[in-house]
């Protein structure tokens, strides 16, 4: 049973206080192995909370998470990370600034690397250089450079590599290009596409760009108030336009799809 | 005493305190966590060492001192990670608790000399000095050179320097292993470590244990060298260690872990030389702690002063435009 299966996920934060917030209100989702799903939704719709739940950043009130036929609901976050890679909006979150590019990659690779005594060794470094070359950012000659000296875009590209280097079963991308300048964002998105399709990764990507949400991947879901309200794929998705999606959302949830950063075109 | 012998004495003290500076380096620079356990674990190393050395095992005493520090670090680490107590408070709690343990180790007195009472052939009680690393190394050097009055500070300097070099090599190697870089990354970006499927809590605890083991080892060395353990020796030790680390940074900058390790040792040596000079100009010994605190404050202020100066320069240039 390849893929991700989410069953009846519920989470309320600060229950019983004035700040009570129902973040996930019964999320069910079946993701086939190799699916690339784009995730849309208004502010506070529960997109990032959904990701954090899958990553194990908190315990669910209710519900189950299955990954490749294994129940991971009760696993700790670092245990799940063995098979789940994740990228955040902030490029600083995925890398250790005071360590070299090589050491960062070596650490990420620890999950699947042979148990060599030294973390950085010649064989792995040759492999890292090859991977970095594919990024086409000139990083392959800067293995000994401290991560903190790279630009945001370079760090995000390196984080993408680190998230996928150990061949995870699932890749979660939480607006990972939102903090980058348009040209770099484009490049990182293209890289994402290449890596995901080349490795046949199962992937969920949160985005605020409706156009790329429909253009990338093979399925799009839209969240609202802690639920999935729209789920389009296949033929319906191919003929879907941005305005068509907006109309459909209005029909389902009775309001506008609104996000302060939402790009409509 | 002439200048040379003063220098030798300062350097031998610097070497003895070098593992302590390394421990502070691991806690503050690598794990990026202020750890106040250090004041307590230094004394714990001393006390455990004293007890075992008096029982007649000078080498096991050093190892036991080191282990005592690791144990103290384990407690602080578990308080931080399992009970999620604030790191500073965790350290203070362990340090406070250790006071009682150390007091008990010293048999309810505030200091303990490395000697024991024996009956001599005449049937009267005499104090016999316990064997220590420094005592036997000095007689070794005396036999080697044929100089029966071989300078004890020089022999202490030599043997401690050998130990410190081995420690530095071991640490430098360790922080390049998979476990080692996981500890370094935990101090740098803990979230990234977790996302790499590494138990960051375990890395953190291990790091704190190593840090405190080094500190306690330093305490054990000092105990054997000065031939007594003192309950109140640890207070302000953290600041002394920080001063060493910061002084080392002045010379070597903040580049890479191996250089950082070496710079902590160098800082410890320079710090003791500074103290020796201060004593030479009749600084009373109780002024040491104030001096250490001032050194740390100055060193920590320099980057800020530089920033302010740069800002002022920029402002002035803007005015002239």
Coordinates of C-alpha atoms in Angstrom, one line a residue:
Chain A
X1 CA 0.0 0.0 0.0
X2 CA 2.1 2.9 -1.3
X3 CA 1.2 6.5 -0.5
X4 CA -0.3 8.6 2.3
X5 CA -3.6 8.0 4.0
X6 CA -5.1 10.5 6.4
X7 CA -8.3 9.5 8.3
X8 CA -10.5 11.8 10.2
X9 CA -7.8 14.1 11.5
X10 CA -9.0 16.6 14.1
X11 CA -7.0 19.1 16.2
X12 CA -8.2 22.0 18.4
X13 CA -5.6 24.3 19.9
X14 CA -6.1 25.9 23.3
X15 CA -9.3 24.1 23.9
X16 CA -11.5 25.7 26.5
X17 CA -9.8 29.1 26.4
X18 CA -11.0 32.2 24.6
X19 CA -8.3 31.5 22.0
X20 CA -9.7 28.1 21.1
X21 CA -9.1 27.4 17.5
X22 CA -10.3 24.4 15.5
X23 CA -7.4 23.9 13.2
X24 CA -8.2 20.6 11.7
X25 CA -11.9 19.6 11.5
X26 CA -11.9 16.2 10.1
X27 CA -9.4 15.9 7.3
X28 CA -9.6 12.7 5.1
X29 CA -7.2 12.3 2.2
X30 CA -5.9 9.5 0.2
X31 CA -2.7 10.1 -1.7
X32 CA -1.5 7.5 -4.1
X33 CA 2.2 6.8 -4.3
X34 CA 3.8 9.2 -6.8
X35 CA 1.0 11.7 -6.6
X36 CA 2.0 15.4 -6.7
X37 CA -0.8 17.4 -5.0
X38 CA -0.9 21.1 -4.8
X39 CA -2.7 22.6 -1.7
X40 CA -4.6 25.9 -1.7
X41 CA -6.5 27.7 1.0
X42 CA -7.2 31.0 2.7
X43 CA -5.2 32.2 5.7
X44 CA -5.8 30.0 8.6
X45 CA -7.5 27.3 6.6
X46 CA -5.3 24.7 8.2
X47 CA -2.8 24.0 5.4
X48 CA 0.4 24.3 7.5
X49 CA -1.3 22.7 10.5
X50 CA -2.1 19.7 8.3
X51 CA 1.6 19.5 7.4
X52 CA 2.7 19.8 11.0
X53 CA 0.3 17.1 11.9
X54 CA 1.8 14.8 9.3
X55 CA 5.3 15.7 10.4
X56 CA 4.4 14.9 14.0
X57 CA 5.0 18.4 15.5
X58 CA 2.0 17.8 17.7
X59 CA -0.4 15.0 18.7
X60 CA -3.8 14.8 16.9
X61 CA -7.0 14.9 19.0
X62 CA -8.4 12.3 16.7
X63 CA -7.5 10.6 13.5
X64 CA -4.9 8.4 11.9
X65 CA -2.0 8.8 9.6
X66 CA -0.7 6.0 7.4
X67 CA 2.4 6.2 5.3
X68 CA 3.1 3.3 2.9
X69 CA 0.9 1.0 4.9
X70 CA 2.4 1.9 8.2
X71 CA 0.5 3.6 11.0
X72 CA 2.8 6.6 12.0
X73 CA 0.2 8.4 14.1
X74 CA 2.1 7.7 17.3
X75 CA 5.7 8.1 16.0
X76 CA 7.8 11.0 17.2
X77 CA 8.6 13.8 14.7
X78 CA 12.2 12.7 14.2
X79 CA 11.2 9.1 13.7
X80 CA 8.8 10.1 10.9
X81 CA 11.5 12.3 9.4
X82 CA 13.2 9.1 8.2
X83 CA 10.6 8.9 5.5
X84 CA 9.3 12.4 5.2
X85 CA 11.2 15.4 3.8
X86 CA 9.9 18.9 4.4
X87 CA 10.7 22.4 3.2
X88 CA 9.4 25.6 4.7
X89 CA 8.9 29.2 3.5
X90 CA 11.9 30.4 5.5
X91 CA 15.0 29.2 3.8
X92 CA 16.9 29.5 7.1
X93 CA 14.9 26.7 8.7
X94 CA 16.2 23.9 6.7
X95 CA 20.0 24.4 7.1
X96 CA 22.6 24.9 9.8
X97 CA 24.3 28.2 9.1
X98 CA 27.6 27.6 10.9
X99 CA 28.3 24.3 9.2
X100 CA 29.6 23.8 5.7
X101 CA 27.5 22.8 2.7
X102 CA 29.2 19.4 2.8
X103 CA 28.4 18.9 6.5
X104 CA 24.8 19.9 6.1
X105 CA 24.3 17.4 3.3
X106 CA 26.2 14.8 5.2
X107 CA 23.9 15.3 8.2
X108 CA 20.8 15.0 6.0
X109 CA 22.2 12.0 4.4
X110 CA 22.8 10.3 7.7
X111 CA 19.4 8.7 7.4
X112 CA 20.4 6.5 4.6
X113 CA 24.2 6.7 4.3
X114 CA 26.5 3.8 5.1
X115 CA 27.6 4.1 8.7
X116 CA 31.0 5.5 8.0
X117 CA 33.1 6.8 11.0
X118 CA 33.5 10.3 9.7
X119 CA 30.4 12.1 8.6
X120 CA 32.2 13.7 5.7
X121 CA 33.9 11.2 3.5
X122 CA 35.2 11.1 -0.1
X123 CA 32.6 8.8 -1.5
X124 CA 29.6 10.8 -0.2
X125 CA 31.2 14.1 -1.1
X126 CA 31.6 13.0 -4.7
X127 CA 27.9 12.1 -4.7
X128 CA 27.0 15.5 -3.1
X129 CA 29.0 17.3 -5.7
X130 CA 27.1 15.5 -8.5
X131 CA 23.7 16.4 -6.9
X132 CA 24.8 20.0 -6.4
X133 CA 25.9 20.2 -10.0
X134 CA 22.3 19.4 -11.1
X135 CA 21.2 22.5 -9.2
X136 CA 23.3 24.6 -11.6
X137 CA 24.1 27.2 -8.9
X138 CA 27.8 26.7 -8.8
X139 CA 27.6 25.2 -5.4
X140 CA 29.5 22.0 -6.4
X141 CA 32.7 23.9 -6.0
X142 CA 31.8 25.4 -2.6
X143 CA 31.4 22.3 -0.5
X144 CA 33.6 23.8 2.2
X145 CA 31.7 27.1 2.3
X146 CA 29.6 27.9 5.4
X147 CA 25.9 27.6 4.7
X148 CA 25.2 31.0 6.3
X149 CA 27.2 32.7 3.5
X150 CA 24.7 31.6 0.8
X151 CA 21.8 33.6 -0.5
X152 CA 18.2 32.7 0.4
X153 CA 17.6 31.1 -2.9
X154 CA 20.8 29.0 -2.7
X155 CA 20.0 27.9 0.8
X156 CA 16.5 26.9 -0.2
X157 CA 17.9 24.9 -3.2
X158 CA 20.3 23.2 -0.8
X159 CA 17.4 22.5 1.6
X160 CA 15.5 20.9 -1.2
X161 CA 18.4 18.7 -1.8
X162 CA 18.7 17.9 1.8
X163 CA 15.0 17.1 2.1
X164 CA 15.2 14.7 -0.8
X165 CA 18.7 13.3 -0.5
X166 CA 17.6 10.3 1.6
X167 CA 14.8 9.4 -0.8
X168 CA 11.8 10.0 1.4
X169 CA 8.5 8.4 0.8
X170 CA 6.8 11.8 1.1
X171 CA 7.9 15.3 0.4
X172 CA 6.0 18.3 2.0
X173 CA 6.6 21.7 0.6
X174 CA 5.1 24.6 2.6
X175 CA 5.2 27.7 0.3
X176 CA 8.9 27.0 -0.1
X177 CA 9.3 29.6 -2.8
X178 CA 7.3 32.4 -1.2
X179 CA 10.2 34.2 0.4
X180 CA 12.4 34.2 -2.7
X181 CA 12.6 36.8 -5.4
X182 CA 10.5 35.9 -8.6
X183 CA 13.5 34.7 -10.7
X184 CA 14.9 32.5 -7.9
X185 CA 11.4 31.2 -7.0
X186 CA 10.9 30.1 -10.6
X187 CA 14.2 28.3 -10.6
X188 CA 13.5 26.5 -7.3
X189 CA 10.1 25.5 -8.6
X190 CA 11.6 24.1 -11.7
X191 CA 14.2 22.2 -9.6
X192 CA 11.3 20.9 -7.4
X193 CA 9.5 19.6 -10.5
X194 CA 12.7 17.9 -11.8
X195 CA 13.5 16.2 -8.5
X196 CA 10.0 15.1 -7.7
X197 CA 9.3 13.7 -11.2
X198 CA 12.8 12.1 -11.5
X199 CA 12.5 10.3 -8.2
X200 CA 8.8 9.7 -8.5
X201 CA 8.2 11.2 -5.0
X202 CA 4.9 11.5 -3.4
X203 CA 4.5 15.2 -2.8
X204 CA 2.2 17.8 -1.2
X205 CA 2.9 21.4 -2.0
X206 CA 1.2 24.4 -0.4
X207 CA 1.2 27.4 -2.6
X208 CA -0.5 30.8 -2.9
X209 CA 0.0 30.9 -6.6
X210 CA -3.2 29.6 -8.2
X211 CA -1.7 29.4 -11.6
X212 CA 1.2 27.1 -10.5
X213 CA -1.2 25.2 -8.3
X214 CA -3.1 24.1 -11.4
X215 CA 0.0 23.8 -13.6
X216 CA 2.2 21.7 -11.3
X217 CA 1.4 18.2 -10.1
X218 CA -1.5 16.0 -11.0
X219 CA -4.1 17.0 -8.3
X220 CA -5.2 20.1 -6.4
X221 CA -7.0 20.3 -3.1
X222 CA -8.4 23.4 -1.5
X223 CA -8.8 23.8 2.3
X224 CA -11.1 25.9 4.3
X225 CA -11.7 26.0 8.0
X226 CA -9.8 22.9 8.7
X227 CA -11.3 20.7 6.0
X228 CA -10.7 19.8 2.4
X229 CA -13.5 21.4 0.5
X230 CA -12.3 20.9 -3.1
X231 CA -10.4 18.1 -4.6
X232 CA -9.8 18.2 -8.4
X233 CA -7.8 15.9 -10.5
X234 CA -7.6 14.2 -13.9
X235 CA -9.8 15.5 -16.7
X236 CA -11.6 18.0 -14.5
X237 CA -8.4 19.6 -13.4
X238 CA -6.9 19.8 -16.9
X239 CA -9.8 21.9 -18.1
X240 CA -9.9 23.9 -14.9
X241 CA -9.1 27.6 -15.0
X242 CA -8.2 29.9 -12.0
X243 CA -11.6 31.6 -12.2
X244 CA -13.3 28.3 -12.5
X245 CA -11.6 27.1 -9.4
X246 CA -12.6 30.3 -7.6
X247 CA -16.2 29.8 -8.6
X248 CA -16.2 26.3 -7.5
X249 CA -14.8 27.2 -4.1
X250 CA -17.4 29.9 -3.7
X251 CA -20.1 27.4 -4.5
X252 CA -18.8 24.8 -2.0
X253 CA -17.9 27.0 1.0
X254 CA -20.2 30.0 0.5
X255 CA -17.4 32.5 0.5
X256 CA -14.5 33.9 -1.5
X257 CA -11.2 32.2 -1.5
X258 CA -9.1 34.9 0.1
X259 CA -5.5 35.0 1.1
X260 CA -3.5 38.2 1.6
X261 CA -0.8 36.8 -0.7
X262 CA -3.0 34.9 -3.1
X263 CA -1.9 35.4 -6.7
X264 CA -4.8 35.0 -9.1
X265 CA -2.8 34.9 -12.3
Chain B
X1 CA 60.7 33.5 41.5
X2 CA 62.1 34.6 38.2
X3 CA 60.0 35.4 35.2
X4 CA 60.5 32.1 33.5
X5 CA 59.4 30.0 36.4
X6 CA 56.4 32.4 36.8
X7 CA 55.5 31.7 33.2
X8 CA 55.9 27.9 33.6
X9 CA 53.6 28.1 36.7
X10 CA 51.1 30.1 34.8
X11 CA 51.1 27.8 31.8
X12 CA 50.8 24.7 33.9
X13 CA 47.7 26.2 35.5
X14 CA 46.5 27.2 32.1
X15 CA 46.8 23.6 30.9
X16 CA 45.0 22.2 34.0
X17 CA 42.1 24.6 33.4
X18 CA 42.1 23.9 29.6
X19 CA 39.7 21.0 29.7
X20 CA 37.3 23.3 31.6
X21 CA 37.6 25.9 28.9
X22 CA 36.9 23.1 26.4
X23 CA 33.8 22.1 28.3
X24 CA 32.6 25.7 28.3
X25 CA 33.3 25.9 24.6
X26 CA 31.2 22.8 23.9
X27 CA 28.3 24.2 26.0
X28 CA 28.4 27.8 24.8
X29 CA 29.8 27.7 21.4
X30 CA 28.8 24.3 20.0
X31 CA 25.5 23.6 21.8
X32 CA 24.7 27.3 22.0
X33 CA 23.3 26.8 25.5
X34 CA 24.4 28.5 28.7
X35 CA 25.0 25.7 31.2
X36 CA 25.5 26.6 34.8
X37 CA 26.1 23.0 35.9
X38 CA 29.7 23.7 35.2
X39 CA 30.3 25.4 38.5
X40 CA 29.1 22.3 40.3
X41 CA 30.6 19.7 38.0
X42 CA 34.1 21.2 38.4
X43 CA 33.9 20.6 42.2
X44 CA 32.3 17.2 41.7
X45 CA 35.3 16.2 39.6
X46 CA 37.5 17.5 42.4
X47 CA 35.7 15.7 45.2
X48 CA 35.3 12.4 43.5
X49 CA 39.0 12.5 42.5
X50 CA 40.0 13.3 46.0
X51 CA 38.1 10.4 47.5
X52 CA 39.4 7.8 45.0
X53 CA 43.0 9.2 45.1
X54 CA 43.0 8.9 48.9
X55 CA 41.9 5.3 48.6
X56 CA 45.1 4.8 46.6
X57 CA 44.1 4.9 42.9
X58 CA 45.4 8.2 41.5
X59 CA 44.7 7.3 37.8
X60 CA 41.2 5.8 38.4
X61 CA 40.6 9.0 40.4
X62 CA 40.9 11.1 37.2
X63 CA 38.6 8.8 35.3
X64 CA 36.1 8.7 38.1
X65 CA 36.2 12.6 38.3
X66 CA 35.4 12.7 34.6
X67 CA 32.5 10.3 34.9
X68 CA 31.1 12.3 37.8
X69 CA 30.9 15.3 35.4
X70 CA 29.3 13.2 32.7
X71 CA 26.7 12.1 35.2
X72 CA 26.0 15.7 36.3
X73 CA 25.7 16.6 32.6
X74 CA 23.2 13.7 32.1
X75 CA 21.0 15.0 34.9
X76 CA 21.0 18.6 33.5
X77 CA 20.4 17.2 30.0
X78 CA 17.5 15.1 31.1
X79 CA 16.0 18.1 33.0
X80 CA 16.3 20.2 29.8
X81 CA 15.0 17.6 27.3
X82 CA 12.6 15.2 29.1
X83 CA 11.2 17.7 31.6
X84 CA 11.6 20.7 29.3
X85 CA 12.9 22.9 32.1
X86 CA 14.6 26.1 30.9
X87 CA 18.3 25.4 30.2
X88 CA 19.7 28.0 32.6
X89 CA 17.4 26.8 35.4
X90 CA 18.3 23.2 34.7
X91 CA 21.9 24.0 35.2
X92 CA 21.3 25.9 38.4
X93 CA 19.2 23.1 39.8
X94 CA 21.8 20.5 39.1
X95 CA 24.6 22.7 40.5
X96 CA 22.6 23.4 43.6
X97 CA 21.9 19.7 44.2
X98 CA 25.5 18.9 43.5
X99 CA 26.6 21.0 46.4
X100 CA 25.0 18.5 48.8
X101 CA 26.5 15.6 47.0
X102 CA 30.0 17.1 47.0
X103 CA 29.7 18.0 50.7
X104 CA 28.8 14.4 51.4
X105 CA 31.8 13.2 49.3
X106 CA 34.1 15.3 51.3
X107 CA 32.7 13.7 54.5
X108 CA 30.9 16.7 55.7
X109 CA 33.8 19.1 55.6
X110 CA 34.5 21.9 53.2
X111 CA 37.9 20.6 52.1
X112 CA 39.9 17.4 51.9
X113 CA 43.6 16.9 51.6
X114 CA 45.1 14.1 49.6
X115 CA 46.7 12.3 52.5
X116 CA 45.9 9.6 55.0
X117 CA 46.9 8.9 58.5
X118 CA 49.1 5.9 59.1
X119 CA 50.9 4.4 62.0
X120 CA 54.7 4.5 61.5
X121 CA 57.0 1.9 62.9
X122 CA 57.3 3.8 66.2
X123 CA 53.5 3.5 66.6
X124 CA 52.8 7.2 66.2
X125 CA 50.3 8.7 63.8
X126 CA 51.8 10.4 60.7
X127 CA 50.2 12.0 57.6
X128 CA 51.2 10.2 54.4
X129 CA 50.7 12.0 51.1
X130 CA 48.6 10.1 48.6
X131 CA 50.0 9.1 45.3
X132 CA 49.0 11.4 42.4
X133 CA 49.7 11.7 38.8
X134 CA 51.8 14.7 39.3
X135 CA 53.8 13.2 42.1
X136 CA 54.7 10.1 40.1
X137 CA 55.4 12.0 36.9
X138 CA 57.7 14.3 38.8
X139 CA 59.7 11.4 40.1
X140 CA 59.7 9.9 36.6
X141 CA 61.2 13.2 35.2
X142 CA 63.6 13.4 38.1
X143 CA 64.8 9.8 37.3
X144 CA 65.0 10.6 33.6
X145 CA 67.0 13.8 34.0
X146 CA 68.9 12.8 37.1
X147 CA 67.8 16.1 38.6
X148 CA 66.4 15.2 42.0
X149 CA 65.0 18.7 42.4
X150 CA 63.2 18.7 39.1
X151 CA 60.8 21.7 38.9
X152 CA 57.4 20.5 39.9
X153 CA 55.6 23.2 37.9
X154 CA 57.5 22.2 34.8
X155 CA 56.7 18.5 35.2
X156 CA 53.1 19.4 35.8
X157 CA 53.1 21.5 32.7
X158 CA 54.6 18.7 30.6
X159 CA 52.2 15.9 31.7
X160 CA 49.1 18.1 31.6
X161 CA 50.1 19.4 28.1
X162 CA 50.3 15.8 26.9
X163 CA 46.9 15.1 28.3
X164 CA 45.4 18.2 26.8
X165 CA 46.9 17.5 23.4
X166 CA 45.3 14.0 23.4
X167 CA 42.0 15.5 24.6
X168 CA 42.1 18.1 21.8
X169 CA 42.8 15.5 19.2
X170 CA 40.0 13.2 20.5
X171 CA 37.5 16.1 20.5
X172 CA 38.5 17.4 17.1
X173 CA 38.0 13.9 15.6
X174 CA 34.8 13.3 17.5
X175 CA 33.2 16.5 16.2
X176 CA 33.7 15.2 12.7
X177 CA 32.0 11.8 13.2
X178 CA 28.3 11.4 12.5
X179 CA 27.4 11.7 16.2
X180 CA 29.7 14.7 16.5
X181 CA 28.2 16.7 13.6
X182 CA 24.7 15.9 14.9
X183 CA 25.7 17.5 18.2
X184 CA 27.1 20.5 16.4
X185 CA 24.0 20.8 14.2
X186 CA 21.8 20.6 17.3
X187 CA 23.4 23.7 18.6
X188 CA 23.2 25.4 15.2
X189 CA 19.7 24.5 14.0
X190 CA 17.8 21.9 16.1
X191 CA 14.8 21.8 13.8
X192 CA 17.0 20.8 10.9
X193 CA 18.5 17.9 13.0
X194 CA 15.0 16.6 13.8
X195 CA 14.0 16.9 10.1
X196 CA 17.0 14.8 9.3
X197 CA 15.5 12.0 11.5
X198 CA 18.1 12.4 14.3
X199 CA 17.0 12.4 17.9
X200 CA 18.1 16.0 18.7
X201 CA 17.3 15.4 22.4
X202 CA 19.8 12.6 22.6
X203 CA 22.4 14.8 20.8
X204 CA 21.8 17.6 23.2
X205 CA 22.1 15.3 26.3
X206 CA 25.3 13.8 24.9
X207 CA 26.8 17.2 24.3
X208 CA 26.0 18.4 27.8
X209 CA 27.5 15.2 29.2
X210 CA 30.7 15.7 27.2
X211 CA 30.9 19.4 28.3
X212 CA 30.6 18.6 32.0
X213 CA 32.9 15.6 31.8
X214 CA 35.6 17.9 30.5
X215 CA 34.9 20.4 33.2
X216 CA 35.0 17.7 35.9
X217 CA 38.2 16.2 34.4
X218 CA 39.8 19.7 34.8
X219 CA 38.7 19.7 38.4
X220 CA 40.2 16.3 39.0
X221 CA 43.5 17.4 37.5
X222 CA 43.6 20.5 39.7
X223 CA 42.8 18.3 42.7
X224 CA 45.7 16.1 42.1
X225 CA 48.0 19.0 41.3
X226 CA 47.2 21.1 44.4
X227 CA 46.6 18.0 46.5
X228 CA 43.3 19.0 48.0
X229 CA 39.6 19.4 47.1
X230 CA 37.7 22.4 48.1
X231 CA 33.9 22.7 48.2
X232 CA 33.8 26.3 47.2
X233 CA 36.3 26.1 44.4
X234 CA 33.7 26.1 41.6
X235 CA 31.9 29.3 42.1
X236 CA 32.5 31.6 39.2
X237 CA 34.2 28.8 37.2
X238 CA 31.8 29.4 34.3
X239 CA 33.0 33.0 34.0
X240 CA 36.6 31.9 34.1
X241 CA 35.9 29.4 31.3
X242 CA 34.0 31.9 29.3
X243 CA 36.8 34.4 29.6
X244 CA 39.2 31.8 28.3
X245 CA 37.0 30.9 25.3
X246 CA 36.5 34.6 24.5
X247 CA 40.2 35.4 24.8
X248 CA 41.0 32.5 22.5
X249 CA 38.5 33.8 20.0
X250 CA 40.3 37.1 19.9
X251 CA 43.4 35.3 18.7
X252 CA 41.8 32.7 16.4
X253 CA 38.6 34.3 15.3
X254 CA 35.4 32.3 15.0
X255 CA 36.2 29.8 12.3
X256 CA 35.5 26.1 12.3
X257 CA 35.2 23.6 15.2
X258 CA 38.8 22.4 15.3
X259 CA 40.3 25.9 15.4
X260 CA 37.7 26.7 18.1
X261 CA 38.9 23.8 20.2
X262 CA 42.5 24.9 19.9
X263 CA 41.6 28.5 20.6
X264 CA 39.8 27.5 23.8
X265 CA 43.0 25.9 25.1
X266 CA 45.1 28.9 24.0
X267 CA 42.6 31.2 25.7
X268 CA 43.0 29.3 28.9
X269 CA 46.8 29.6 28.8
X270 CA 46.7 33.3 28.0
X271 CA 44.1 33.9 30.7
X272 CA 46.4 32.4 33.4
X273 CA 49.4 34.4 32.1
X274 CA 47.2 37.6 32.4
X275 CA 46.4 36.5 36.0
X276 CA 50.0 35.9 36.8
X277 CA 50.9 39.4 35.6
X278 CA 48.1 40.8 37.7
X279 CA 49.4 39.0 40.7
X280 CA 52.9 40.4 39.9
X281 CA 51.5 43.9 40.3
X282 CA 50.2 43.0 43.7
X283 CA 46.6 42.2 42.8
X284 CA 45.1 40.4 45.8
X285 CA 44.0 36.8 44.9
X286 CA 40.4 37.6 45.8
X287 CA 40.3 40.1 43.0
X288 CA 40.5 37.2 40.4
X289 CA 36.8 36.8 40.0
X290 CA 36.1 40.5 39.5
X291 CA 38.9 40.6 36.9
X292 CA 37.4 37.6 35.1
X293 CA 34.0 39.1 35.0
X294 CA 35.4 42.4 33.7
X295 CA 37.4 40.6 30.9
X296 CA 34.2 38.8 29.8
X297 CA 32.2 42.0 29.9
X298 CA 34.8 43.9 27.8
X299 CA 35.1 41.0 25.3
X300 CA 31.4 40.8 24.9
X301 CA 31.0 44.6 24.5
X302 CA 33.7 44.9 21.7
X303 CA 31.4 43.8 18.8
X304 CA 28.8 46.2 19.9
X305 CA 31.2 49.1 20.3
X306 CA 32.5 48.3 16.8
X307 CA 29.0 48.4 15.4
X308 CA 28.4 51.8 17.1
X309 CA 31.6 53.2 15.8
X310 CA 30.8 52.1 12.3
X311 CA 27.3 53.6 12.6
X312 CA 28.8 56.9 13.8
X313 CA 31.2 56.9 10.9
X314 CA 28.4 56.3 8.5
X315 CA 26.4 59.1 10.0
X316 CA 29.2 61.5 9.8
X317 CA 29.8 60.6 6.1
X318 CA 26.2 61.2 5.4
X319 CA 26.3 64.7 7.0
X320 CA 29.3 65.7 4.9
X321 CA 27.5 64.7 1.7

